[in-house]
C-alpha cells in the first residue's frame, strides 16, 4: 500500500507490475467490503447504535485508506503526496478504531460502566489526532520519492526508522492492547459461567452461553491485524537490515495482506447478525418470516449476540 508497502531496489519491472496489480485488486476488495458496511449504516436506522457507530467509523477509515491506495498517481507530484499522506493517515485511523471497540467492550462488560457513549468525542480526538500526529511526524525529513505505484519510499535509514516508529509501533501497540482486553473479557465471562454452573442457575447459564458464543468470535479479532500486517512488519525489518535486497515473495505477501485489511474488518466487525437481519427485513421480509415464523423471539436472540449494544442499552 502507498504508505505501508513500499518497495525499493532489487525488484524487476515485471515484479513491480505484479505488485501493482495485487495492490489494486486487494484494495478494491477492501473498498467494496468497507463501503458496504458504510452503506448499511446509512440505509438502516436500526443499526445506528453506539456500538455499530464505532464499526461505521472503522469501515469509513478502511474505505478511504483503500480508495487513496487505488487512486494515487506517482507520475504526478501532488497525487503522489496525497497518496502517501492520506493512505498513512487512514490506515493508522483504522487500527486505532479497533482499540476503541475493544475499550468499549471492556468498559461495559468487565468494569460495568455506562458512560461509553459520552466518550465519543474523546474517541474522535484520540483516533484522528493520533493519526494526524503520526502522519506529520512521518513527513519530517521525507524526500517524497516514489517507485512504481508506491510513493513515500525512503531510501535512508532515518526515513525507514521514522516509518517504523509512526506506523508499526502504534500498530503492534494496538494489537497487544486488543489481545489483552479481549483476554480479560473472555476470562471474566468464563469465570461467571463456572459460578453459574456451581449454583445451578439455569437462567444465567443460558445467558452465559449466549455471551460466550458472541465473545468467541470477538476473541479472534486481534488476529485480523496480525494477519494483515505481520508480513509488512517482517518486510520492513528485513529492508532496514539489508537495504537493496528486496524479496519478491515477501513483498507480495506484504502488499496483498495489508491491502485486504479493510475486507477482513468489514467481514469480522461489520457483517454481524444485526446487519444480516436488517438486510433481510428490508429486501426479503416474506422470506425472513417464512424462515423464522416466531419473529419477536428471533429478534431477541439476534440482539443477544450483539454483546456491546446489549450491555449499553440494558444499563441506560
PDB file of C-alpha atoms in Angstrom:
ATOM      1  CA  UNK A   1       0.000   0.000   0.000  1.00  0.00           C
ATOM      2  CA  UNK A   2       1.072   3.534  -0.524  1.00  0.00           C
ATOM      3  CA  UNK A   3       2.186   4.324   2.995  1.00  0.00           C
ATOM      4  CA  UNK A   4       2.949   0.861   4.221  1.00  0.00           C
ATOM      5  CA  UNK A   5       4.022  -1.475   1.413  1.00  0.00           C
ATOM      6  CA  UNK A   6       6.821   0.390  -0.331  1.00  0.00           C
ATOM      7  CA  UNK A   7       9.317  -1.411  -2.478  1.00  0.00           C
ATOM      8  CA  UNK A   8      12.831  -0.351  -3.246  1.00  0.00           C
ATOM      9  CA  UNK A   9      15.656  -1.777  -5.318  1.00  0.00           C
ATOM     10  CA  UNK A  10      16.103  -5.429  -6.102  1.00  0.00           C
ATOM     11  CA  UNK A  11      12.809  -5.882  -7.984  1.00  0.00           C
ATOM     12  CA  UNK A  12      12.395  -6.094 -11.741  1.00  0.00           C
ATOM     13  CA  UNK A  13       9.901  -4.069 -13.731  1.00  0.00           C
ATOM     14  CA  UNK A  14       7.718  -7.183 -14.049  1.00  0.00           C
ATOM     15  CA  UNK A  15       7.831  -7.731 -10.278  1.00  0.00           C
ATOM     16  CA  UNK A  16       6.627  -4.174  -9.725  1.00  0.00           C
ATOM     17  CA  UNK A  17       3.805  -4.678 -12.215  1.00  0.00           C
ATOM     18  CA  UNK A  18       2.679  -7.786 -10.342  1.00  0.00           C
ATOM     19  CA  UNK A  19       2.774  -5.938  -7.023  1.00  0.00           C
ATOM     20  CA  UNK A  20       0.836  -3.066  -8.565  1.00  0.00           C
ATOM     21  CA  UNK A  21      -1.897  -5.429  -9.779  1.00  0.00           C
ATOM     22  CA  UNK A  22      -2.094  -7.259  -6.453  1.00  0.00           C
ATOM     23  CA  UNK A  23      -2.308  -3.977  -4.543  1.00  0.00           C
ATOM     24  CA  UNK A  24      -5.056  -2.636  -6.817  1.00  0.00           C
ATOM     25  CA  UNK A  25      -7.089  -5.854  -6.680  1.00  0.00           C
ATOM     26  CA  UNK A  26      -6.831  -6.325  -2.915  1.00  0.00           C
ATOM     27  CA  UNK A  27      -7.527  -2.641  -2.218  1.00  0.00           C
ATOM     28  CA  UNK A  28     -10.591  -2.813  -4.472  1.00  0.00           C
ATOM     29  CA  UNK A  29     -11.984  -5.716  -2.449  1.00  0.00           C
ATOM     30  CA  UNK A  30     -11.399  -3.792   0.779  1.00  0.00           C
ATOM     31  CA  UNK A  31     -13.051  -0.710  -0.698  1.00  0.00           C
ATOM     32  CA  UNK A  32     -16.158  -2.692  -1.677  1.00  0.00           C
ATOM     33  CA  UNK A  33     -16.343  -4.517   1.671  1.00  0.00           C
ATOM     34  CA  UNK A  34     -15.927  -1.446   3.849  1.00  0.00           C
ATOM     35  CA  UNK A  35     -18.155   0.613   1.545  1.00  0.00           C
ATOM     36  CA  UNK A  36     -20.898  -1.975   2.031  1.00  0.00           C
ATOM     37  CA  UNK A  37     -20.765  -1.515   5.818  1.00  0.00           C
ATOM     38  CA  UNK A  38     -20.856   2.281   5.435  1.00  0.00           C
ATOM     39  CA  UNK A  39     -23.874   1.951   3.135  1.00  0.00           C
ATOM     40  CA  UNK A  40     -25.683  -0.308   5.602  1.00  0.00           C
ATOM     41  CA  UNK A  41     -25.160   2.210   8.394  1.00  0.00           C
ATOM     42  CA  UNK A  42     -26.578   4.995   6.225  1.00  0.00           C
ATOM     43  CA  UNK A  43     -29.587   2.990   4.977  1.00  0.00           C
ATOM     44  CA  UNK A  44     -30.700   1.180   8.133  1.00  0.00           C
ATOM     45  CA  UNK A  45     -31.637   3.375  11.084  1.00  0.00           C
ATOM     46  CA  UNK A  46     -31.916   0.373  13.391  1.00  0.00           C
ATOM     47  CA  UNK A  47     -28.130  -0.115  13.089  1.00  0.00           C
ATOM     48  CA  UNK A  48     -27.303   3.358  14.393  1.00  0.00           C
ATOM     49  CA  UNK A  49     -26.481   2.260  17.913  1.00  0.00           C
ATOM     50  CA  UNK A  50     -23.302   3.413  19.568  1.00  0.00           C
ATOM     51  CA  UNK A  51     -21.527   0.059  19.211  1.00  0.00           C
ATOM     52  CA  UNK A  52     -22.160  -0.098  15.457  1.00  0.00           C
ATOM     53  CA  UNK A  53     -21.318   3.587  15.077  1.00  0.00           C
ATOM     54  CA  UNK A  54     -17.753   2.668  16.037  1.00  0.00           C
ATOM     55  CA  UNK A  55     -17.805  -0.047  13.385  1.00  0.00           C
ATOM     56  CA  UNK A  56     -19.013   2.589  10.906  1.00  0.00           C
ATOM     57  CA  UNK A  57     -16.027   4.827  11.691  1.00  0.00           C
ATOM     58  CA  UNK A  58     -13.728   1.827  11.298  1.00  0.00           C
ATOM     59  CA  UNK A  59     -15.262   0.965   7.922  1.00  0.00           C
ATOM     60  CA  UNK A  60     -15.082   4.593   6.798  1.00  0.00           C
ATOM     61  CA  UNK A  61     -11.369   4.714   7.616  1.00  0.00           C
ATOM     62  CA  UNK A  62     -10.794   1.440   5.770  1.00  0.00           C
ATOM     63  CA  UNK A  63     -12.752   2.657   2.751  1.00  0.00           C
ATOM     64  CA  UNK A  64     -10.749   5.877   2.472  1.00  0.00           C
ATOM     65  CA  UNK A  65      -7.477   4.051   3.061  1.00  0.00           C
ATOM     66  CA  UNK A  66      -8.305   1.683   0.199  1.00  0.00           C
ATOM     67  CA  UNK A  67      -9.536   4.498  -2.027  1.00  0.00           C
ATOM     68  CA  UNK A  68      -6.354   6.571  -1.767  1.00  0.00           C
ATOM     69  CA  UNK A  69      -4.287   3.443  -2.230  1.00  0.00           C
ATOM     70  CA  UNK A  70      -6.001   2.892  -5.590  1.00  0.00           C
ATOM     71  CA  UNK A  71      -6.066   6.462  -6.958  1.00  0.00           C
ATOM     72  CA  UNK A  72      -2.508   7.579  -6.208  1.00  0.00           C
ATOM     73  CA  UNK A  73      -0.522   8.592  -9.280  1.00  0.00           C
ATOM     74  CA  UNK A  74       3.260   8.579  -8.649  1.00  0.00           C
ATOM     75  CA  UNK A  75       3.946  10.207 -12.002  1.00  0.00           C
ATOM     76  CA  UNK A  76       2.421  13.462 -10.701  1.00  0.00           C
ATOM     77  CA  UNK A  77       3.830  15.123  -7.598  1.00  0.00           C
ATOM     78  CA  UNK A  78       0.583  16.293  -5.999  1.00  0.00           C
ATOM     79  CA  UNK A  79      -1.145  12.931  -6.366  1.00  0.00           C
ATOM     80  CA  UNK A  80       1.939  11.147  -5.125  1.00  0.00           C
ATOM     81  CA  UNK A  81       1.962  13.274  -1.961  1.00  0.00           C
ATOM     82  CA  UNK A  82      -1.787  12.884  -1.382  1.00  0.00           C
ATOM     83  CA  UNK A  83      -1.379   9.158  -1.994  1.00  0.00           C
ATOM     84  CA  UNK A  84       1.247   8.758   0.720  1.00  0.00           C
ATOM     85  CA  UNK A  85      -0.146  11.142   3.334  1.00  0.00           C
ATOM     86  CA  UNK A  86      -3.789  10.087   3.014  1.00  0.00           C
ATOM     87  CA  UNK A  87      -3.184   6.347   2.993  1.00  0.00           C
ATOM     88  CA  UNK A  88      -0.919   6.546   6.024  1.00  0.00           C
ATOM     89  CA  UNK A  89      -3.443   8.710   7.898  1.00  0.00           C
ATOM     90  CA  UNK A  90      -6.474   6.488   7.305  1.00  0.00           C
ATOM     91  CA  UNK A  91      -4.615   3.190   7.832  1.00  0.00           C
ATOM     92  CA  UNK A  92      -3.468   4.417  11.240  1.00  0.00           C
ATOM     93  CA  UNK A  93      -7.018   5.582  11.986  1.00  0.00           C
ATOM     94  CA  UNK A  94      -8.337   2.140  11.045  1.00  0.00           C
ATOM     95  CA  UNK A  95      -6.391   0.137  13.603  1.00  0.00           C
ATOM     96  CA  UNK A  96      -6.935   2.845  16.229  1.00  0.00           C
ATOM     97  CA  UNK A  97     -10.721   2.484  15.824  1.00  0.00           C
ATOM     98  CA  UNK A  98     -10.357  -1.227  16.658  1.00  0.00           C
ATOM     99  CA  UNK A  99      -8.887  -0.201  20.021  1.00  0.00           C
ATOM    100  CA  UNK A 100     -11.937   1.967  20.775  1.00  0.00           C
ATOM    101  CA  UNK A 101     -14.191  -1.021  20.076  1.00  0.00           C
ATOM    102  CA  UNK A 102     -12.102  -3.189  22.422  1.00  0.00           C
ATOM    103  CA  UNK A 103     -12.144  -0.423  25.046  1.00  0.00           C
ATOM    104  CA  UNK A 104     -15.944  -0.132  24.797  1.00  0.00           C
ATOM    105  CA  UNK A 105     -16.393  -3.867  25.236  1.00  0.00           C
ATOM    106  CA  UNK A 106     -14.067  -3.987  28.227  1.00  0.00           C
ATOM    107  CA  UNK A 107     -15.601  -0.954  29.940  1.00  0.00           C
ATOM    108  CA  UNK A 108     -19.188  -2.200  29.597  1.00  0.00           C
ATOM    109  CA  UNK A 109     -18.643  -5.905  30.300  1.00  0.00           C
ATOM    110  CA  UNK A 110     -15.729  -6.033  32.745  1.00  0.00           C
ATOM    111  CA  UNK A 111     -15.999  -2.682  34.539  1.00  0.00           C
ATOM    112  CA  UNK A 112     -19.809  -2.378  34.210  1.00  0.00           C
ATOM    113  CA  UNK A 113     -19.616   1.295  33.255  1.00  0.00           C
ATOM    114  CA  UNK A 114     -22.413   3.043  31.382  1.00  0.00           C
ATOM    115  CA  UNK A 115     -20.581   6.157  30.228  1.00  0.00           C
ATOM    116  CA  UNK A 116     -19.014   4.932  26.994  1.00  0.00           C
ATOM    117  CA  UNK A 117     -21.402   6.905  24.779  1.00  0.00           C
ATOM    118  CA  UNK A 118     -20.227  10.075  26.491  1.00  0.00           C
ATOM    119  CA  UNK A 119     -16.703   9.286  25.332  1.00  0.00           C
ATOM    120  CA  UNK A 120     -17.418   9.540  21.613  1.00  0.00           C
ATOM    121  CA  UNK A 121     -15.796  12.991  21.305  1.00  0.00           C
ATOM    122  CA  UNK A 122     -12.740  11.673  23.162  1.00  0.00           C
ATOM    123  CA  UNK A 123     -12.564   8.713  20.774  1.00  0.00           C
ATOM    124  CA  UNK A 124     -12.550  11.063  17.782  1.00  0.00           C
ATOM    125  CA  UNK A 125      -9.837  13.225  19.305  1.00  0.00           C
ATOM    126  CA  UNK A 126      -7.749  10.152  20.107  1.00  0.00           C
ATOM    127  CA  UNK A 127      -8.103   8.493  16.678  1.00  0.00           C
ATOM    128  CA  UNK A 128      -7.943  11.463  14.299  1.00  0.00           C
ATOM    129  CA  UNK A 129      -5.476  13.396  16.460  1.00  0.00           C
ATOM    130  CA  UNK A 130      -3.050  10.490  16.787  1.00  0.00           C
ATOM    131  CA  UNK A 131      -3.345   9.702  13.072  1.00  0.00           C
ATOM    132  CA  UNK A 132      -2.561  13.315  12.200  1.00  0.00           C
ATOM    133  CA  UNK A 133       0.441  13.470  14.515  1.00  0.00           C
ATOM    134  CA  UNK A 134       1.847  10.192  13.142  1.00  0.00           C
ATOM    135  CA  UNK A 135       1.391  11.421   9.563  1.00  0.00           C
ATOM    136  CA  UNK A 136       3.054  14.780  10.230  1.00  0.00           C
ATOM    137  CA  UNK A 137       5.985  13.160  12.029  1.00  0.00           C
ATOM    138  CA  UNK A 138       6.318  10.702   9.160  1.00  0.00           C
ATOM    139  CA  UNK A 139       6.748  13.620   6.727  1.00  0.00           C
ATOM    140  CA  UNK A 140       9.741  15.054   8.600  1.00  0.00           C
ATOM    141  CA  UNK A 141      12.876  14.567   6.554  1.00  0.00           C
ATOM    142  CA  UNK A 142      10.928  12.752   3.841  1.00  0.00           C
ATOM    143  CA  UNK A 143      12.109  13.243   0.287  1.00  0.00           C
ATOM    144  CA  UNK A 144       8.753  12.150  -1.201  1.00  0.00           C
ATOM    145  CA  UNK A 145      10.409   9.822  -3.654  1.00  0.00           C
ATOM    146  CA  UNK A 146       8.438   7.148  -5.431  1.00  0.00           C
ATOM    147  CA  UNK A 147       8.878   3.899  -7.280  1.00  0.00           C
ATOM    148  CA  UNK A 148       6.267   2.226  -9.448  1.00  0.00           C
ATOM    149  CA  UNK A 149       2.946   2.828  -7.695  1.00  0.00           C
ATOM    150  CA  UNK A 150       4.444   3.408  -4.250  1.00  0.00           C
ATOM    151  CA  UNK A 151       5.018   6.944  -3.065  1.00  0.00           C
ATOM    152  CA  UNK A 152       6.997   7.846   0.010  1.00  0.00           C
ATOM    153  CA  UNK A 153       9.698   5.245  -0.477  1.00  0.00           C
ATOM    154  CA  UNK A 154      12.565   6.268   1.791  1.00  0.00           C
ATOM    155  CA  UNK A 155      15.982   5.043   0.855  1.00  0.00           C
ATOM    156  CA  UNK A 156      17.782   6.192   4.012  1.00  0.00           C
ATOM    157  CA  UNK A 157      17.800   4.529   7.393  1.00  0.00           C
ATOM    158  CA  UNK A 158      16.369   7.617   9.080  1.00  0.00           C
ATOM    159  CA  UNK A 159      13.275   7.597   6.866  1.00  0.00           C
ATOM    160  CA  UNK A 160      12.786   3.883   7.400  1.00  0.00           C
ATOM    161  CA  UNK A 161      13.138   4.265  11.149  1.00  0.00           C
ATOM    162  CA  UNK A 162      10.580   7.090  11.204  1.00  0.00           C
ATOM    163  CA  UNK A 163       8.239   4.944   9.118  1.00  0.00           C
ATOM    164  CA  UNK A 164       8.539   2.107  11.619  1.00  0.00           C
ATOM    165  CA  UNK A 165       8.029   4.410  14.617  1.00  0.00           C
ATOM    166  CA  UNK A 166       4.998   6.228  13.176  1.00  0.00           C
ATOM    167  CA  UNK A 167       3.168   3.179  11.848  1.00  0.00           C
ATOM    168  CA  UNK A 168       4.335  -0.221  13.035  1.00  0.00           C
ATOM    169  CA  UNK A 169       4.986   0.670  16.664  1.00  0.00           C
ATOM    170  CA  UNK A 170       1.457   2.041  17.266  1.00  0.00           C
ATOM    171  CA  UNK A 171       0.084  -0.829  15.171  1.00  0.00           C
ATOM    172  CA  UNK A 172       1.617  -3.510  17.392  1.00  0.00           C
ATOM    173  CA  UNK A 173       0.681  -1.490  20.449  1.00  0.00           C
ATOM    174  CA  UNK A 174      -2.931  -1.693  19.261  1.00  0.00           C
ATOM    175  CA  UNK A 175      -2.601  -5.432  18.641  1.00  0.00           C
ATOM    176  CA  UNK A 176      -1.268  -6.035  22.149  1.00  0.00           C
ATOM    177  CA  UNK A 177      -3.937  -3.838  23.725  1.00  0.00           C
ATOM    178  CA  UNK A 178      -6.765  -5.562  21.821  1.00  0.00           C
ATOM    179  CA  UNK A 179      -5.449  -9.012  22.667  1.00  0.00           C
ATOM    180  CA  UNK A 180      -5.086  -8.213  26.371  1.00  0.00           C
ATOM    181  CA  UNK A 181      -8.547  -6.609  26.501  1.00  0.00           C
ATOM    182  CA  UNK A 182     -10.371  -9.476  24.811  1.00  0.00           C
ATOM    183  CA  UNK A 183      -8.497 -11.963  27.016  1.00  0.00           C
ATOM    184  CA  UNK A 184      -9.758 -10.175  30.133  1.00  0.00           C
ATOM    185  CA  UNK A 185     -13.345 -10.067  28.886  1.00  0.00           C
ATOM    186  CA  UNK A 186     -13.435 -13.722  27.886  1.00  0.00           C
ATOM    187  CA  UNK A 187     -11.781 -14.789  31.153  1.00  0.00           C
ATOM    188  CA  UNK A 188     -14.359 -12.889  33.174  1.00  0.00           C
ATOM    189  CA  UNK A 189     -17.258 -14.488  31.309  1.00  0.00           C
ATOM    190  CA  UNK A 190     -15.751 -17.938  31.703  1.00  0.00           C
ATOM    191  CA  UNK A 191     -15.468 -17.421  35.462  1.00  0.00           C
ATOM    192  CA  UNK A 192     -19.060 -16.178  35.601  1.00  0.00           C
ATOM    193  CA  UNK A 193     -20.194 -19.243  33.716  1.00  0.00           C
ATOM    194  CA  UNK A 194     -18.401 -21.572  36.150  1.00  0.00           C
ATOM    195  CA  UNK A 195     -20.118 -19.839  39.061  1.00  0.00           C
ATOM    196  CA  UNK A 196     -23.487 -20.233  37.342  1.00  0.00           C
ATOM    197  CA  UNK A 197     -22.874 -23.943  36.857  1.00  0.00           C
ATOM    198  CA  UNK A 198     -21.910 -24.278  40.519  1.00  0.00           C
ATOM    199  CA  UNK A 199     -25.110 -22.529  41.610  1.00  0.00           C
ATOM    200  CA  UNK A 200     -27.224 -24.462  39.080  1.00  0.00           C
ATOM    201  CA  UNK A 201     -28.637 -21.165  37.850  1.00  0.00           C
ATOM    202  CA  UNK A 202     -30.142 -22.321  34.579  1.00  0.00           C
ATOM    203  CA  UNK A 203     -31.229 -18.856  33.511  1.00  0.00           C
ATOM    204  CA  UNK A 204     -27.793 -17.377  33.959  1.00  0.00           C
ATOM    205  CA  UNK A 205     -26.206 -20.440  32.369  1.00  0.00           C
ATOM    206  CA  UNK A 206     -28.261 -19.756  29.252  1.00  0.00           C
ATOM    207  CA  UNK A 207     -27.236 -16.100  29.227  1.00  0.00           C
ATOM    208  CA  UNK A 208     -23.593 -17.009  29.774  1.00  0.00           C
ATOM    209  CA  UNK A 209     -23.665 -19.451  26.863  1.00  0.00           C
ATOM    210  CA  UNK A 210     -25.048 -16.737  24.578  1.00  0.00           C
ATOM    211  CA  UNK A 211     -22.369 -14.304  25.726  1.00  0.00           C
ATOM    212  CA  UNK A 212     -19.590 -16.848  25.266  1.00  0.00           C
ATOM    213  CA  UNK A 213     -20.788 -17.604  21.755  1.00  0.00           C
ATOM    214  CA  UNK A 214     -20.514 -13.920  20.890  1.00  0.00           C
ATOM    215  CA  UNK A 215     -17.176 -13.455  22.649  1.00  0.00           C
ATOM    216  CA  UNK A 216     -15.594 -16.462  20.969  1.00  0.00           C
ATOM    217  CA  UNK A 217     -15.935 -14.537  17.714  1.00  0.00           C
ATOM    218  CA  UNK A 218     -14.553 -11.342  19.265  1.00  0.00           C
ATOM    219  CA  UNK A 219     -11.539 -13.208  20.576  1.00  0.00           C
ATOM    220  CA  UNK A 220     -10.241 -13.706  17.057  1.00  0.00           C
ATOM    221  CA  UNK A 221     -10.343 -10.005  16.157  1.00  0.00           C
ATOM    222  CA  UNK A 222      -6.733  -9.217  17.164  1.00  0.00           C
ATOM    223  CA  UNK A 223      -5.669 -11.888  14.675  1.00  0.00           C
ATOM    224  CA  UNK A 224      -7.015  -9.712  11.843  1.00  0.00           C
ATOM    225  CA  UNK A 225      -4.385  -7.040  12.422  1.00  0.00           C
ATOM    226  CA  UNK A 226      -1.685  -9.675  12.885  1.00  0.00           C
ATOM    227  CA  UNK A 227      -2.627 -11.395   9.637  1.00  0.00           C
ATOM    228  CA  UNK A 228      -2.814  -8.108   7.750  1.00  0.00           C
ATOM    229  CA  UNK A 229       0.475  -6.635   8.945  1.00  0.00           C
ATOM    230  CA  UNK A 230       2.795  -9.481  10.022  1.00  0.00           C
ATOM    231  CA  UNK A 231       4.417  -9.774   6.593  1.00  0.00           C
ATOM    232  CA  UNK A 232       4.649  -5.995   6.297  1.00  0.00           C
ATOM    233  CA  UNK A 233       6.458  -5.822   9.631  1.00  0.00           C
ATOM    234  CA  UNK A 234       8.890  -8.560   8.631  1.00  0.00           C
ATOM    235  CA  UNK A 235       9.460  -6.852   5.282  1.00  0.00           C
ATOM    236  CA  UNK A 236      10.196  -3.500   6.959  1.00  0.00           C
ATOM    237  CA  UNK A 237      12.700  -5.093   9.360  1.00  0.00           C
ATOM    238  CA  UNK A 238      14.379  -7.015   6.536  1.00  0.00           C
ATOM    239  CA  UNK A 239      14.595  -3.878   4.407  1.00  0.00           C
ATOM    240  CA  UNK A 240      16.174  -1.974   7.292  1.00  0.00           C
ATOM    241  CA  UNK A 241      18.783  -4.659   7.933  1.00  0.00           C
ATOM    242  CA  UNK A 242      19.527  -5.480   4.286  1.00  0.00           C
ATOM    243  CA  UNK A 243      18.604  -2.488   2.123  1.00  0.00           C
ATOM    244  CA  UNK A 244      18.648  -3.149  -1.609  1.00  0.00           C
ATOM    245  CA  UNK A 245      17.871  -6.853  -1.203  1.00  0.00           C
ATOM    246  CA  UNK A 246      14.110  -6.980  -1.587  1.00  0.00           C
ATOM    247  CA  UNK A 247      12.485 -10.423  -1.515  1.00  0.00           C
ATOM    248  CA  UNK A 248       9.697 -10.607  -4.079  1.00  0.00           C
ATOM    249  CA  UNK A 249       7.511 -13.187  -2.347  1.00  0.00           C
ATOM    250  CA  UNK A 250       7.754 -11.291   0.956  1.00  0.00           C
ATOM    251  CA  UNK A 251       6.841  -8.022  -0.778  1.00  0.00           C
ATOM    252  CA  UNK A 252       3.937  -9.801  -2.465  1.00  0.00           C
ATOM    253  CA  UNK A 253       2.576 -11.069   0.850  1.00  0.00           C
ATOM    254  CA  UNK A 254       3.174  -7.649   2.408  1.00  0.00           C
ATOM    255  CA  UNK A 255       1.217  -5.790  -0.259  1.00  0.00           C
ATOM    256  CA  UNK A 256      -1.556  -8.374  -0.592  1.00  0.00           C
ATOM    257  CA  UNK A 257      -2.381  -8.906   3.086  1.00  0.00           C
ATOM    258  CA  UNK A 258      -2.138  -5.246   4.117  1.00  0.00           C
ATOM    259  CA  UNK A 259      -4.412  -4.149   1.288  1.00  0.00           C
ATOM    260  CA  UNK A 260      -7.013  -6.713   2.405  1.00  0.00           C
ATOM    261  CA  UNK A 261      -7.302  -5.278   5.932  1.00  0.00           C
ATOM    262  CA  UNK A 262     -10.490  -3.378   5.072  1.00  0.00           C
ATOM    263  CA  UNK A 263     -12.134  -6.527   3.725  1.00  0.00           C
ATOM    264  CA  UNK A 264     -11.151  -8.525   6.827  1.00  0.00           C
ATOM    265  CA  UNK A 265     -12.522  -5.824   9.137  1.00  0.00           C
ATOM    266  CA  UNK A 266     -15.789  -5.471   7.217  1.00  0.00           C
ATOM    267  CA  UNK A 267     -16.468  -9.206   7.460  1.00  0.00           C
ATOM    268  CA  UNK A 268     -15.455  -9.625  11.105  1.00  0.00           C
ATOM    269  CA  UNK A 269     -16.757  -6.403  12.652  1.00  0.00           C
ATOM    270  CA  UNK A 270     -19.497  -5.341  10.259  1.00  0.00           C
ATOM    271  CA  UNK A 271     -21.201  -8.396   8.795  1.00  0.00           C
ATOM    272  CA  UNK A 272     -22.892  -9.457  12.048  1.00  0.00           C
ATOM    273  CA  UNK A 273     -26.358 -10.783  12.785  1.00  0.00           C
ATOM    274  CA  UNK A 274     -27.916  -7.325  13.143  1.00  0.00           C
ATOM    275  CA  UNK A 275     -26.709  -6.301   9.679  1.00  0.00           C
ATOM    276  CA  UNK A 276     -27.914  -9.529   8.101  1.00  0.00           C
ATOM    277  CA  UNK A 277     -31.312  -9.188   9.716  1.00  0.00           C
ATOM    278  CA  UNK A 278     -31.662  -5.545   8.644  1.00  0.00           C
ATOM    279  CA  UNK A 279     -30.926  -6.546   5.051  1.00  0.00           C
ATOM    280  CA  UNK A 280     -33.446  -9.400   5.106  1.00  0.00           C
ATOM    281  CA  UNK A 281     -36.138  -7.243   6.702  1.00  0.00           C
ATOM    282  CA  UNK A 282     -35.658  -4.521   4.095  1.00  0.00           C
ATOM    283  CA  UNK A 283     -35.345  -6.633   0.941  1.00  0.00           C
ATOM    284  CA  UNK A 284     -36.725 -10.112   1.732  1.00  0.00           C
ATOM    285  CA  UNK A 285     -39.285  -9.718   4.561  1.00  0.00           C
ATOM    286  CA  UNK A 286     -41.500 -12.575   3.335  1.00  0.00           C
ATOM    287  CA  UNK A 287     -38.617 -14.991   3.186  1.00  0.00           C
ATOM    288  CA  UNK A 288     -37.468 -13.962   6.663  1.00  0.00           C
ATOM    289  CA  UNK A 289     -40.958 -14.502   8.085  1.00  0.00           C
ATOM    290  CA  UNK A 290     -41.172 -17.903   6.418  1.00  0.00           C
ATOM    291  CA  UNK A 291     -37.812 -18.999   7.786  1.00  0.00           C
ATOM    292  CA  UNK A 292     -38.427 -17.519  11.245  1.00  0.00           C
ATOM    293  CA  UNK A 293     -42.187 -17.512  11.977  1.00  0.00           C
ATOM    294  CA  UNK A 294     -41.593 -16.522  15.612  1.00  0.00           C
ATOM    295  CA  UNK A 295     -40.145 -13.156  14.608  1.00  0.00           C
ATOM    296  CA  UNK A 296     -40.044 -11.456  18.009  1.00  0.00           C
ATOM    297  CA  UNK A 297     -38.202 -14.358  19.612  1.00  0.00           C
ATOM    298  CA  UNK A 298     -35.714 -14.412  16.744  1.00  0.00           C
ATOM    299  CA  UNK A 299     -35.108 -10.700  17.132  1.00  0.00           C
ATOM    300  CA  UNK A 300     -34.313 -11.111  20.814  1.00  0.00           C
ATOM    301  CA  UNK A 301     -31.896 -13.938  20.077  1.00  0.00           C
ATOM    302  CA  UNK A 302     -30.122 -11.844  17.485  1.00  0.00           C
ATOM    303  CA  UNK A 303     -29.837  -8.888  19.801  1.00  0.00           C
ATOM    304  CA  UNK A 304     -28.286 -11.058  22.495  1.00  0.00           C
ATOM    305  CA  UNK A 305     -25.419 -11.883  20.163  1.00  0.00           C
ATOM    306  CA  UNK A 306     -24.550  -8.208  19.815  1.00  0.00           C
ATOM    307  CA  UNK A 307     -22.922  -8.068  23.214  1.00  0.00           C
ATOM    308  CA  UNK A 308     -21.742  -4.491  23.306  1.00  0.00           C
ATOM    309  CA  UNK A 309     -25.023  -2.990  22.170  1.00  0.00           C
ATOM    310  CA  UNK A 310     -26.928  -5.203  24.579  1.00  0.00           C
ATOM    311  CA  UNK A 311     -24.857  -4.131  27.577  1.00  0.00           C
ATOM    312  CA  UNK A 312     -25.113  -0.447  26.797  1.00  0.00           C
ATOM    313  CA  UNK A 313     -28.849  -0.483  26.157  1.00  0.00           C
ATOM    314  CA  UNK A 314     -29.682  -2.530  29.223  1.00  0.00           C
ATOM    315  CA  UNK A 315     -27.720  -0.207  31.502  1.00  0.00           C
ATOM    316  CA  UNK A 316     -29.239   3.062  30.196  1.00  0.00           C
TER     317      UNK A 316
END
